[in-house]
mmCIF file with all atom_site columns, C-alpha atoms in Angstrom:
data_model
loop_
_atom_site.group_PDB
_atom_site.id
_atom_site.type_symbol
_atom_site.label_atom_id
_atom_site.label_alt_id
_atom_site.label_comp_id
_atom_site.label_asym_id
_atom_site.label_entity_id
_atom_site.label_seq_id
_atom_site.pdbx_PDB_ins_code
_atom_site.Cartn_x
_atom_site.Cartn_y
_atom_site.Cartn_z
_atom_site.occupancy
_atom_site.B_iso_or_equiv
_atom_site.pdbx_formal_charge
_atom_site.auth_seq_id
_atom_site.auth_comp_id
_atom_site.auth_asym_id
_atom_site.auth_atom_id
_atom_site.pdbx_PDB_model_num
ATOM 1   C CA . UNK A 1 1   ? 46.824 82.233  59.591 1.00 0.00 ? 178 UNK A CA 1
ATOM 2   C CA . UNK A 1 2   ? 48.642 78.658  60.360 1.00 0.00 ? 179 UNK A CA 1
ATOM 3   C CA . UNK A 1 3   ? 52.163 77.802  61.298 1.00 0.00 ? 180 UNK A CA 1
ATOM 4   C CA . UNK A 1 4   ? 53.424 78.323  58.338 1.00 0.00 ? 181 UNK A CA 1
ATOM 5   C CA . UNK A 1 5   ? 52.717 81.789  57.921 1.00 0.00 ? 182 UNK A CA 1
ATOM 6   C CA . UNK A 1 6   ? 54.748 82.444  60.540 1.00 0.00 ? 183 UNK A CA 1
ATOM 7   C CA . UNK A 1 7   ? 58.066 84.259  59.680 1.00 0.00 ? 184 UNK A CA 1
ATOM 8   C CA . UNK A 1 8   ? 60.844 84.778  62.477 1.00 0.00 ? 185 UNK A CA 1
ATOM 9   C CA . UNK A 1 9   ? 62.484 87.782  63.146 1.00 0.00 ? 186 UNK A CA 1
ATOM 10  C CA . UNK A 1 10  ? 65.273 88.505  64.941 1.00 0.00 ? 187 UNK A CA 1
ATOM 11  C CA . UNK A 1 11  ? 63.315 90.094  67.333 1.00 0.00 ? 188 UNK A CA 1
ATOM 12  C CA . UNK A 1 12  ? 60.622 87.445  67.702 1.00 0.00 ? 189 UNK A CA 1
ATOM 13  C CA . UNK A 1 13  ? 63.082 84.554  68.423 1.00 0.00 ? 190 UNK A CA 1
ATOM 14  C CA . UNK A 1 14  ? 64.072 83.008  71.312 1.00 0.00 ? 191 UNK A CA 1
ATOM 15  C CA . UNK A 1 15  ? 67.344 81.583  71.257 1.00 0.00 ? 192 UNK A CA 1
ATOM 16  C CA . UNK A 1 16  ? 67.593 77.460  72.420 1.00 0.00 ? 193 UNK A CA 1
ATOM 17  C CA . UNK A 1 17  ? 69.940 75.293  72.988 1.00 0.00 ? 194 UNK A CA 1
ATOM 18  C CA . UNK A 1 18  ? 70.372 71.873  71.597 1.00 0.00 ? 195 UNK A CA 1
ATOM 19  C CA . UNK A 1 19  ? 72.639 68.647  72.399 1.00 0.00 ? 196 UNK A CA 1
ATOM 20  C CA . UNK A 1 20  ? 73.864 66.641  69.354 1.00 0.00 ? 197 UNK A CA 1
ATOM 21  C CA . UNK A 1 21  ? 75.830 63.459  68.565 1.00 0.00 ? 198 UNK A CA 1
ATOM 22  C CA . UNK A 1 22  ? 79.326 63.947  67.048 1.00 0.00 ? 199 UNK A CA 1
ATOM 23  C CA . UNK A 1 23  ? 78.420 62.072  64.328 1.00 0.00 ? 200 UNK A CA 1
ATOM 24  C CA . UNK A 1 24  ? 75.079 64.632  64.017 1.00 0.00 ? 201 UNK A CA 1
ATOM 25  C CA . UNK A 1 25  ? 77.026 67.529  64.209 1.00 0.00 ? 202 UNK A CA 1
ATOM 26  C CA . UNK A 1 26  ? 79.549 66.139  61.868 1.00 0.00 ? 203 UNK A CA 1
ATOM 27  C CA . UNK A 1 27  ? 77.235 65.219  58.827 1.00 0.00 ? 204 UNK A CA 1
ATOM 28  C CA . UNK A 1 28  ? 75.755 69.171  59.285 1.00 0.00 ? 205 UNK A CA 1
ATOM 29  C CA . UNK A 1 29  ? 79.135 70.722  59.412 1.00 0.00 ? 206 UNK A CA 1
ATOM 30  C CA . UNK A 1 30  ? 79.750 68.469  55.768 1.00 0.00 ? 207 UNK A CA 1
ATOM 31  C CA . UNK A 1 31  ? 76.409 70.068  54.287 1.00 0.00 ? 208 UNK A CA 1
ATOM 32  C CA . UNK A 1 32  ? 77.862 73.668  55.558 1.00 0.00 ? 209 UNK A CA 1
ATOM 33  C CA . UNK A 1 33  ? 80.562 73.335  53.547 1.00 0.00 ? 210 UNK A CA 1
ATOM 34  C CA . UNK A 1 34  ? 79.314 71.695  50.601 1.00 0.00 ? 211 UNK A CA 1
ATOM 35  C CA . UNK A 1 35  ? 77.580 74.723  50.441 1.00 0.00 ? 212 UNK A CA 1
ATOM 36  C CA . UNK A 1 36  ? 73.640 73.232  51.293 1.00 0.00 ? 213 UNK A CA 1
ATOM 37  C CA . UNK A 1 37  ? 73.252 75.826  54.100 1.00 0.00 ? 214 UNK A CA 1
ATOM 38  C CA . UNK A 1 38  ? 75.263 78.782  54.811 1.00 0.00 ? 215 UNK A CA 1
ATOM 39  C CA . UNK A 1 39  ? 75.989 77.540  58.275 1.00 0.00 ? 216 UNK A CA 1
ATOM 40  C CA . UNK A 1 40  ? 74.945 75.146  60.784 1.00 0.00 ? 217 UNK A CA 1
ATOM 41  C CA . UNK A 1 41  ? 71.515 77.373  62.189 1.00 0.00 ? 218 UNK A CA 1
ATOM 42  C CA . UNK A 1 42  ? 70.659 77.447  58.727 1.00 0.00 ? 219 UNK A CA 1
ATOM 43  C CA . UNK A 1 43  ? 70.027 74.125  58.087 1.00 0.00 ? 220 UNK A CA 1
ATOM 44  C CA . UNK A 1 44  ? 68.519 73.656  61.819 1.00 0.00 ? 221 UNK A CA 1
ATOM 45  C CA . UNK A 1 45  ? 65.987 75.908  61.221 1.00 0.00 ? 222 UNK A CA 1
ATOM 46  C CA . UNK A 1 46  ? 65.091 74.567  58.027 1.00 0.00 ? 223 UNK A CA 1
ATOM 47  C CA . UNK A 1 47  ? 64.919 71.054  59.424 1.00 0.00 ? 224 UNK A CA 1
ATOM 48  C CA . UNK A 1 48  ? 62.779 72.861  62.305 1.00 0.00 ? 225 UNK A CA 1
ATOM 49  C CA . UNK A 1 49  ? 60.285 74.301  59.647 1.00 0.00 ? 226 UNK A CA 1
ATOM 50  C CA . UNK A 1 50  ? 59.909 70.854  57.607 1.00 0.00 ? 227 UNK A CA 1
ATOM 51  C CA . UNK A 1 51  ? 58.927 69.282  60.730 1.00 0.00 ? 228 UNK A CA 1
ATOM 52  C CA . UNK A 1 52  ? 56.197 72.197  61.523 1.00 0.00 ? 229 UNK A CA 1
ATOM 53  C CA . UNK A 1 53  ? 55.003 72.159  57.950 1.00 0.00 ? 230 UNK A CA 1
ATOM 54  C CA . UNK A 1 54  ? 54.663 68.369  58.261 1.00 0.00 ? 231 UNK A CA 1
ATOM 55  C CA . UNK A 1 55  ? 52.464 68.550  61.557 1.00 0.00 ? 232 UNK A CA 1
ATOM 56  C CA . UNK A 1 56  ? 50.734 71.593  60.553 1.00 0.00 ? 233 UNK A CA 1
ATOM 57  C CA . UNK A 1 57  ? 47.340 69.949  60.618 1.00 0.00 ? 234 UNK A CA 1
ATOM 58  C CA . UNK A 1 58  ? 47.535 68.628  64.022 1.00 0.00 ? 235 UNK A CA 1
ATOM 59  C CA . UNK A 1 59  ? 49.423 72.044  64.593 1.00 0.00 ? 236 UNK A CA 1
ATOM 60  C CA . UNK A 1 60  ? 45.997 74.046  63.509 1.00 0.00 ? 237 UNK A CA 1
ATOM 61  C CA . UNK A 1 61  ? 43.931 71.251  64.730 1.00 0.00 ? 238 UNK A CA 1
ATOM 62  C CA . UNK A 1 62  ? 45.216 71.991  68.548 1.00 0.00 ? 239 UNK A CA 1
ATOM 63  C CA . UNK A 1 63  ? 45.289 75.230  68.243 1.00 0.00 ? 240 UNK A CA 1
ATOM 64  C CA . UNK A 1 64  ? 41.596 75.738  67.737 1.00 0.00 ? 241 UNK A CA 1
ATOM 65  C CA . UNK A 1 65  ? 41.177 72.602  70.102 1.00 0.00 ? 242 UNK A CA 1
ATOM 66  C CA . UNK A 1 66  ? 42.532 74.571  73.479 1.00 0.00 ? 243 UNK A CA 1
ATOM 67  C CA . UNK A 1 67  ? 41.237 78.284  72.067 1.00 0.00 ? 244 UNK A CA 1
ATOM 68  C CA . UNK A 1 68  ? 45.046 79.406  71.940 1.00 0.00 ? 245 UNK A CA 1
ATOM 69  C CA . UNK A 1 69  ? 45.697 82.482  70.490 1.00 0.00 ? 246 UNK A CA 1
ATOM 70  C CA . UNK A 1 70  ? 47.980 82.045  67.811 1.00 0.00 ? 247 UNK A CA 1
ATOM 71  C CA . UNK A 1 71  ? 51.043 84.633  67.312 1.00 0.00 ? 248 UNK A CA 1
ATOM 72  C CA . UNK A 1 72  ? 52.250 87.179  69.478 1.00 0.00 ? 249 UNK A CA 1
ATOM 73  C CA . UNK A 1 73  ? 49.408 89.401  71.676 1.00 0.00 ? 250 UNK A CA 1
ATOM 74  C CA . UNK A 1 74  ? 50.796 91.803  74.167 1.00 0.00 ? 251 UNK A CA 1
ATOM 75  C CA . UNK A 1 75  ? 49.021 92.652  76.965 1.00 0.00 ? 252 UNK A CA 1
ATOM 76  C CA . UNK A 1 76  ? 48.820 96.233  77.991 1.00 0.00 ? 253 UNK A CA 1
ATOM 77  C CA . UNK A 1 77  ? 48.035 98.184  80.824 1.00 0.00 ? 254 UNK A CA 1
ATOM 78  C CA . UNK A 1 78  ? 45.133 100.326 79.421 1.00 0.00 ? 255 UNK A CA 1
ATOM 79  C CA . UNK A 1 79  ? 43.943 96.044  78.244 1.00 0.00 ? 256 UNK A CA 1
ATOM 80  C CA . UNK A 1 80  ? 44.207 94.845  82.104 1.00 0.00 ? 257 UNK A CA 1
ATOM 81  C CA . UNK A 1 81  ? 42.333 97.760  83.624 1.00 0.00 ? 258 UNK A CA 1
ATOM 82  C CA . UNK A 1 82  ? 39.560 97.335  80.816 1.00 0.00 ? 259 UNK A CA 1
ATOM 83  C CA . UNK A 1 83  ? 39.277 93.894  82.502 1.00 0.00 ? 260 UNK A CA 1
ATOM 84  C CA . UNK A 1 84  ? 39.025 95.210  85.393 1.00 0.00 ? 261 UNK A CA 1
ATOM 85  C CA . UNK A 1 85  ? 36.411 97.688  84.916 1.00 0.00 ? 262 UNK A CA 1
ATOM 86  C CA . UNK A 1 86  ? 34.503 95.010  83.345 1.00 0.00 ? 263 UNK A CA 1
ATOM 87  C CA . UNK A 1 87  ? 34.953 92.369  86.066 1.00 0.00 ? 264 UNK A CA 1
ATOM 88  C CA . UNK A 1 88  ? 36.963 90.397  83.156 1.00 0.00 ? 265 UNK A CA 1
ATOM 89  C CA . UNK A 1 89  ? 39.711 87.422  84.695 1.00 0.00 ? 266 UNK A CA 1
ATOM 90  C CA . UNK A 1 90  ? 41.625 87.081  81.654 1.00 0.00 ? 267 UNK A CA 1
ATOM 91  C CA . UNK A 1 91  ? 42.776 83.377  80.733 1.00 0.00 ? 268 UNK A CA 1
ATOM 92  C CA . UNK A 1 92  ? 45.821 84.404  78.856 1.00 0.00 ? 269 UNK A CA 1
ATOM 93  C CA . UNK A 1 93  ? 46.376 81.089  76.395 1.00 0.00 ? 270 UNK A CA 1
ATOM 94  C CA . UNK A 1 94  ? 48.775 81.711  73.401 1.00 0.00 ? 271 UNK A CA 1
ATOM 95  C CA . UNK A 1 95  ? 50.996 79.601  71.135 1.00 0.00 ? 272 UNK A CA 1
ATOM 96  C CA . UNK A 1 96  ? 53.598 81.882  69.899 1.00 0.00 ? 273 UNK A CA 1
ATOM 97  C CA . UNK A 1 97  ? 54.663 85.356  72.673 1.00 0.00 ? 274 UNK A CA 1
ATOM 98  C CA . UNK A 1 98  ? 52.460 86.800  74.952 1.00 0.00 ? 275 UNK A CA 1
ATOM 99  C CA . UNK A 1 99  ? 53.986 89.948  76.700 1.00 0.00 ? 276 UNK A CA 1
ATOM 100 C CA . UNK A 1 100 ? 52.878 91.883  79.626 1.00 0.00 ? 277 UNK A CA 1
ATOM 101 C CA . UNK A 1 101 ? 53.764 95.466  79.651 1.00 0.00 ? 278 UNK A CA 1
ATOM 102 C CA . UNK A 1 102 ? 56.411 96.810  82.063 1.00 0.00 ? 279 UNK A CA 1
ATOM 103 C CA . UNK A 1 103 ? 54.149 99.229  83.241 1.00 0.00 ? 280 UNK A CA 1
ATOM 104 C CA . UNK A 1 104 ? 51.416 96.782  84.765 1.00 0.00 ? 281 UNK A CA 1
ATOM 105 C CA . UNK A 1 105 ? 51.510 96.487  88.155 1.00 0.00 ? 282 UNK A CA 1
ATOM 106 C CA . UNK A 1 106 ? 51.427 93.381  90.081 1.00 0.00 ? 283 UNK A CA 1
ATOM 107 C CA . UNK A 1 107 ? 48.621 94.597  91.941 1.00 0.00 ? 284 UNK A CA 1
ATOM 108 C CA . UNK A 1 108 ? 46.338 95.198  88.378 1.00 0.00 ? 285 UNK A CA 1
ATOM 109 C CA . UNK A 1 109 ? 48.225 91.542  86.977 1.00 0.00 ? 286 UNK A CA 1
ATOM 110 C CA . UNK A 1 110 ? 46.479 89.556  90.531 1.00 0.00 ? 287 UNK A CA 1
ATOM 111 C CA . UNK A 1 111 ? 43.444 91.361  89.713 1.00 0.00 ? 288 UNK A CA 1
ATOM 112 C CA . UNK A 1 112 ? 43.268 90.288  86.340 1.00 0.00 ? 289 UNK A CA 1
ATOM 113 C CA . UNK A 1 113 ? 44.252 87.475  85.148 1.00 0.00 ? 290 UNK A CA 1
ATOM 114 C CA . UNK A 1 114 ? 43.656 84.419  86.627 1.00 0.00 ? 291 UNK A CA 1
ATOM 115 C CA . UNK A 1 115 ? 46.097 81.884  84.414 1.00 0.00 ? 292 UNK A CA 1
ATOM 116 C CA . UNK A 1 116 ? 48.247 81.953  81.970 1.00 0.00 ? 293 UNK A CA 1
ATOM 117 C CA . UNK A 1 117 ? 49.324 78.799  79.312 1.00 0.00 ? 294 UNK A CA 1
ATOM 118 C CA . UNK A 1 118 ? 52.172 80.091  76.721 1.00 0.00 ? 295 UNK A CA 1
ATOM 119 C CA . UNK A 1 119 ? 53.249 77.608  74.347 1.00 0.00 ? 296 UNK A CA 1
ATOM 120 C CA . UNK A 1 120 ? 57.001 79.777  73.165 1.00 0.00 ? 297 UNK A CA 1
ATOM 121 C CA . UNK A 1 121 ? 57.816 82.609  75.349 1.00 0.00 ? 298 UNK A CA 1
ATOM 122 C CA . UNK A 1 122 ? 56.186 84.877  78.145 1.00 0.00 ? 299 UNK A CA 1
ATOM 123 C CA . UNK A 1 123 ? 57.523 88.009  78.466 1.00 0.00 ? 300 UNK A CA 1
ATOM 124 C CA . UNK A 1 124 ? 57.072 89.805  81.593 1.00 0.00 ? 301 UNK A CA 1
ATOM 125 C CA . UNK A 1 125 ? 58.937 91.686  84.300 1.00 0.00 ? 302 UNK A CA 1
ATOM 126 C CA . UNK A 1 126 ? 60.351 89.352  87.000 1.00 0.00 ? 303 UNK A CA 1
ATOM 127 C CA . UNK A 1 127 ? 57.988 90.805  89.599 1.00 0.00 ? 304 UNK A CA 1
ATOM 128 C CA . UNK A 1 128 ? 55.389 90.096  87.065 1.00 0.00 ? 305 UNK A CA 1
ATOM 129 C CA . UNK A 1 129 ? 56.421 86.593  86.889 1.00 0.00 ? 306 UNK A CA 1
ATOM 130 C CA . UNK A 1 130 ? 56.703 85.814  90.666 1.00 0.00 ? 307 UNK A CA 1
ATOM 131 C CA . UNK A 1 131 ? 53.569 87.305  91.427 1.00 0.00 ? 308 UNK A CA 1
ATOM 132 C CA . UNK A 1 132 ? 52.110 85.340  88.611 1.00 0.00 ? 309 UNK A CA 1
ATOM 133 C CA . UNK A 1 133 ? 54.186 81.858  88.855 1.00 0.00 ? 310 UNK A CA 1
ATOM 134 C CA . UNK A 1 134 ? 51.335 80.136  90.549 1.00 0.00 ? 311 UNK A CA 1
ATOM 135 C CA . UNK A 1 135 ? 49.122 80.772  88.268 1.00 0.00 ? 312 UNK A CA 1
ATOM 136 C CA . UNK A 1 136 ? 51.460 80.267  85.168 1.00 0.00 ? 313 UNK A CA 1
ATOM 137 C CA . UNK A 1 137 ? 50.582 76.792  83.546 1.00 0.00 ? 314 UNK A CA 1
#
């Protein structure tokens, strides 16, 4: 799988916020209603994608570079006390979501894993993440 295959969904998307010049925003808003994109995230995204497709190489390239897992990989409580039975410190790398269940306690996440490098969005109970946030890359 490579960037590209990659399809967002509503509810695998993080929403951002961006700063533009006037003139920026102005040239978008003309495309809008000239009818190029139906409205002004439209045409964002799109110019979002052509810049992923055009880096996808390096994209790929990286991603098997720094071992990240690539895509969305939840992390479970029935994963983290595997890892713990087996003596396992997870290094939790991923380009894409990683997610820590809400039933993992911060006790079993300080037992297990011992960093984690997200390149989109963690989720995680706050606990979770203030327990974790030195060892959050």
């Amino acid at each position: 799988m490579n960037a590209r295959d990659l399809k967002t969904k509503p509810a695998e998307s993080e929403k951002i916020t961006i700063n533009l010049g006037l003139i920026d925003l102005g040239q978008i808003d003309l495309l809008v209603s000239e009818g190029f994109y139906s409205n002004r995230t439209d045409l964002i995204r799109t110019a979002i994608r052509n810049q992923l497709n055009t880096h996808a190489e390096v994209v790929r390239q990286t991603v098997a570079r720094k071992s990240l897992v690539l895509g969305m990989h939840h992390y479970s409580r029935a994963d983290l006390e595997a890892a713990l039975e087996a003596g396992e410190r997870l290094q939790i790398q991923v380009l894409g979501m990683a997610s820590i269940a809400s039933d993992v306690s911060v006790e079993l996440a300080l037992a297990t894993i011992e960093s984690i490098f997200v390149l989109g969005a963690l989720h995680a109970s706050s606990v979770i993440k203030t327990a974790l946030a030195g060892r959050i890359l």
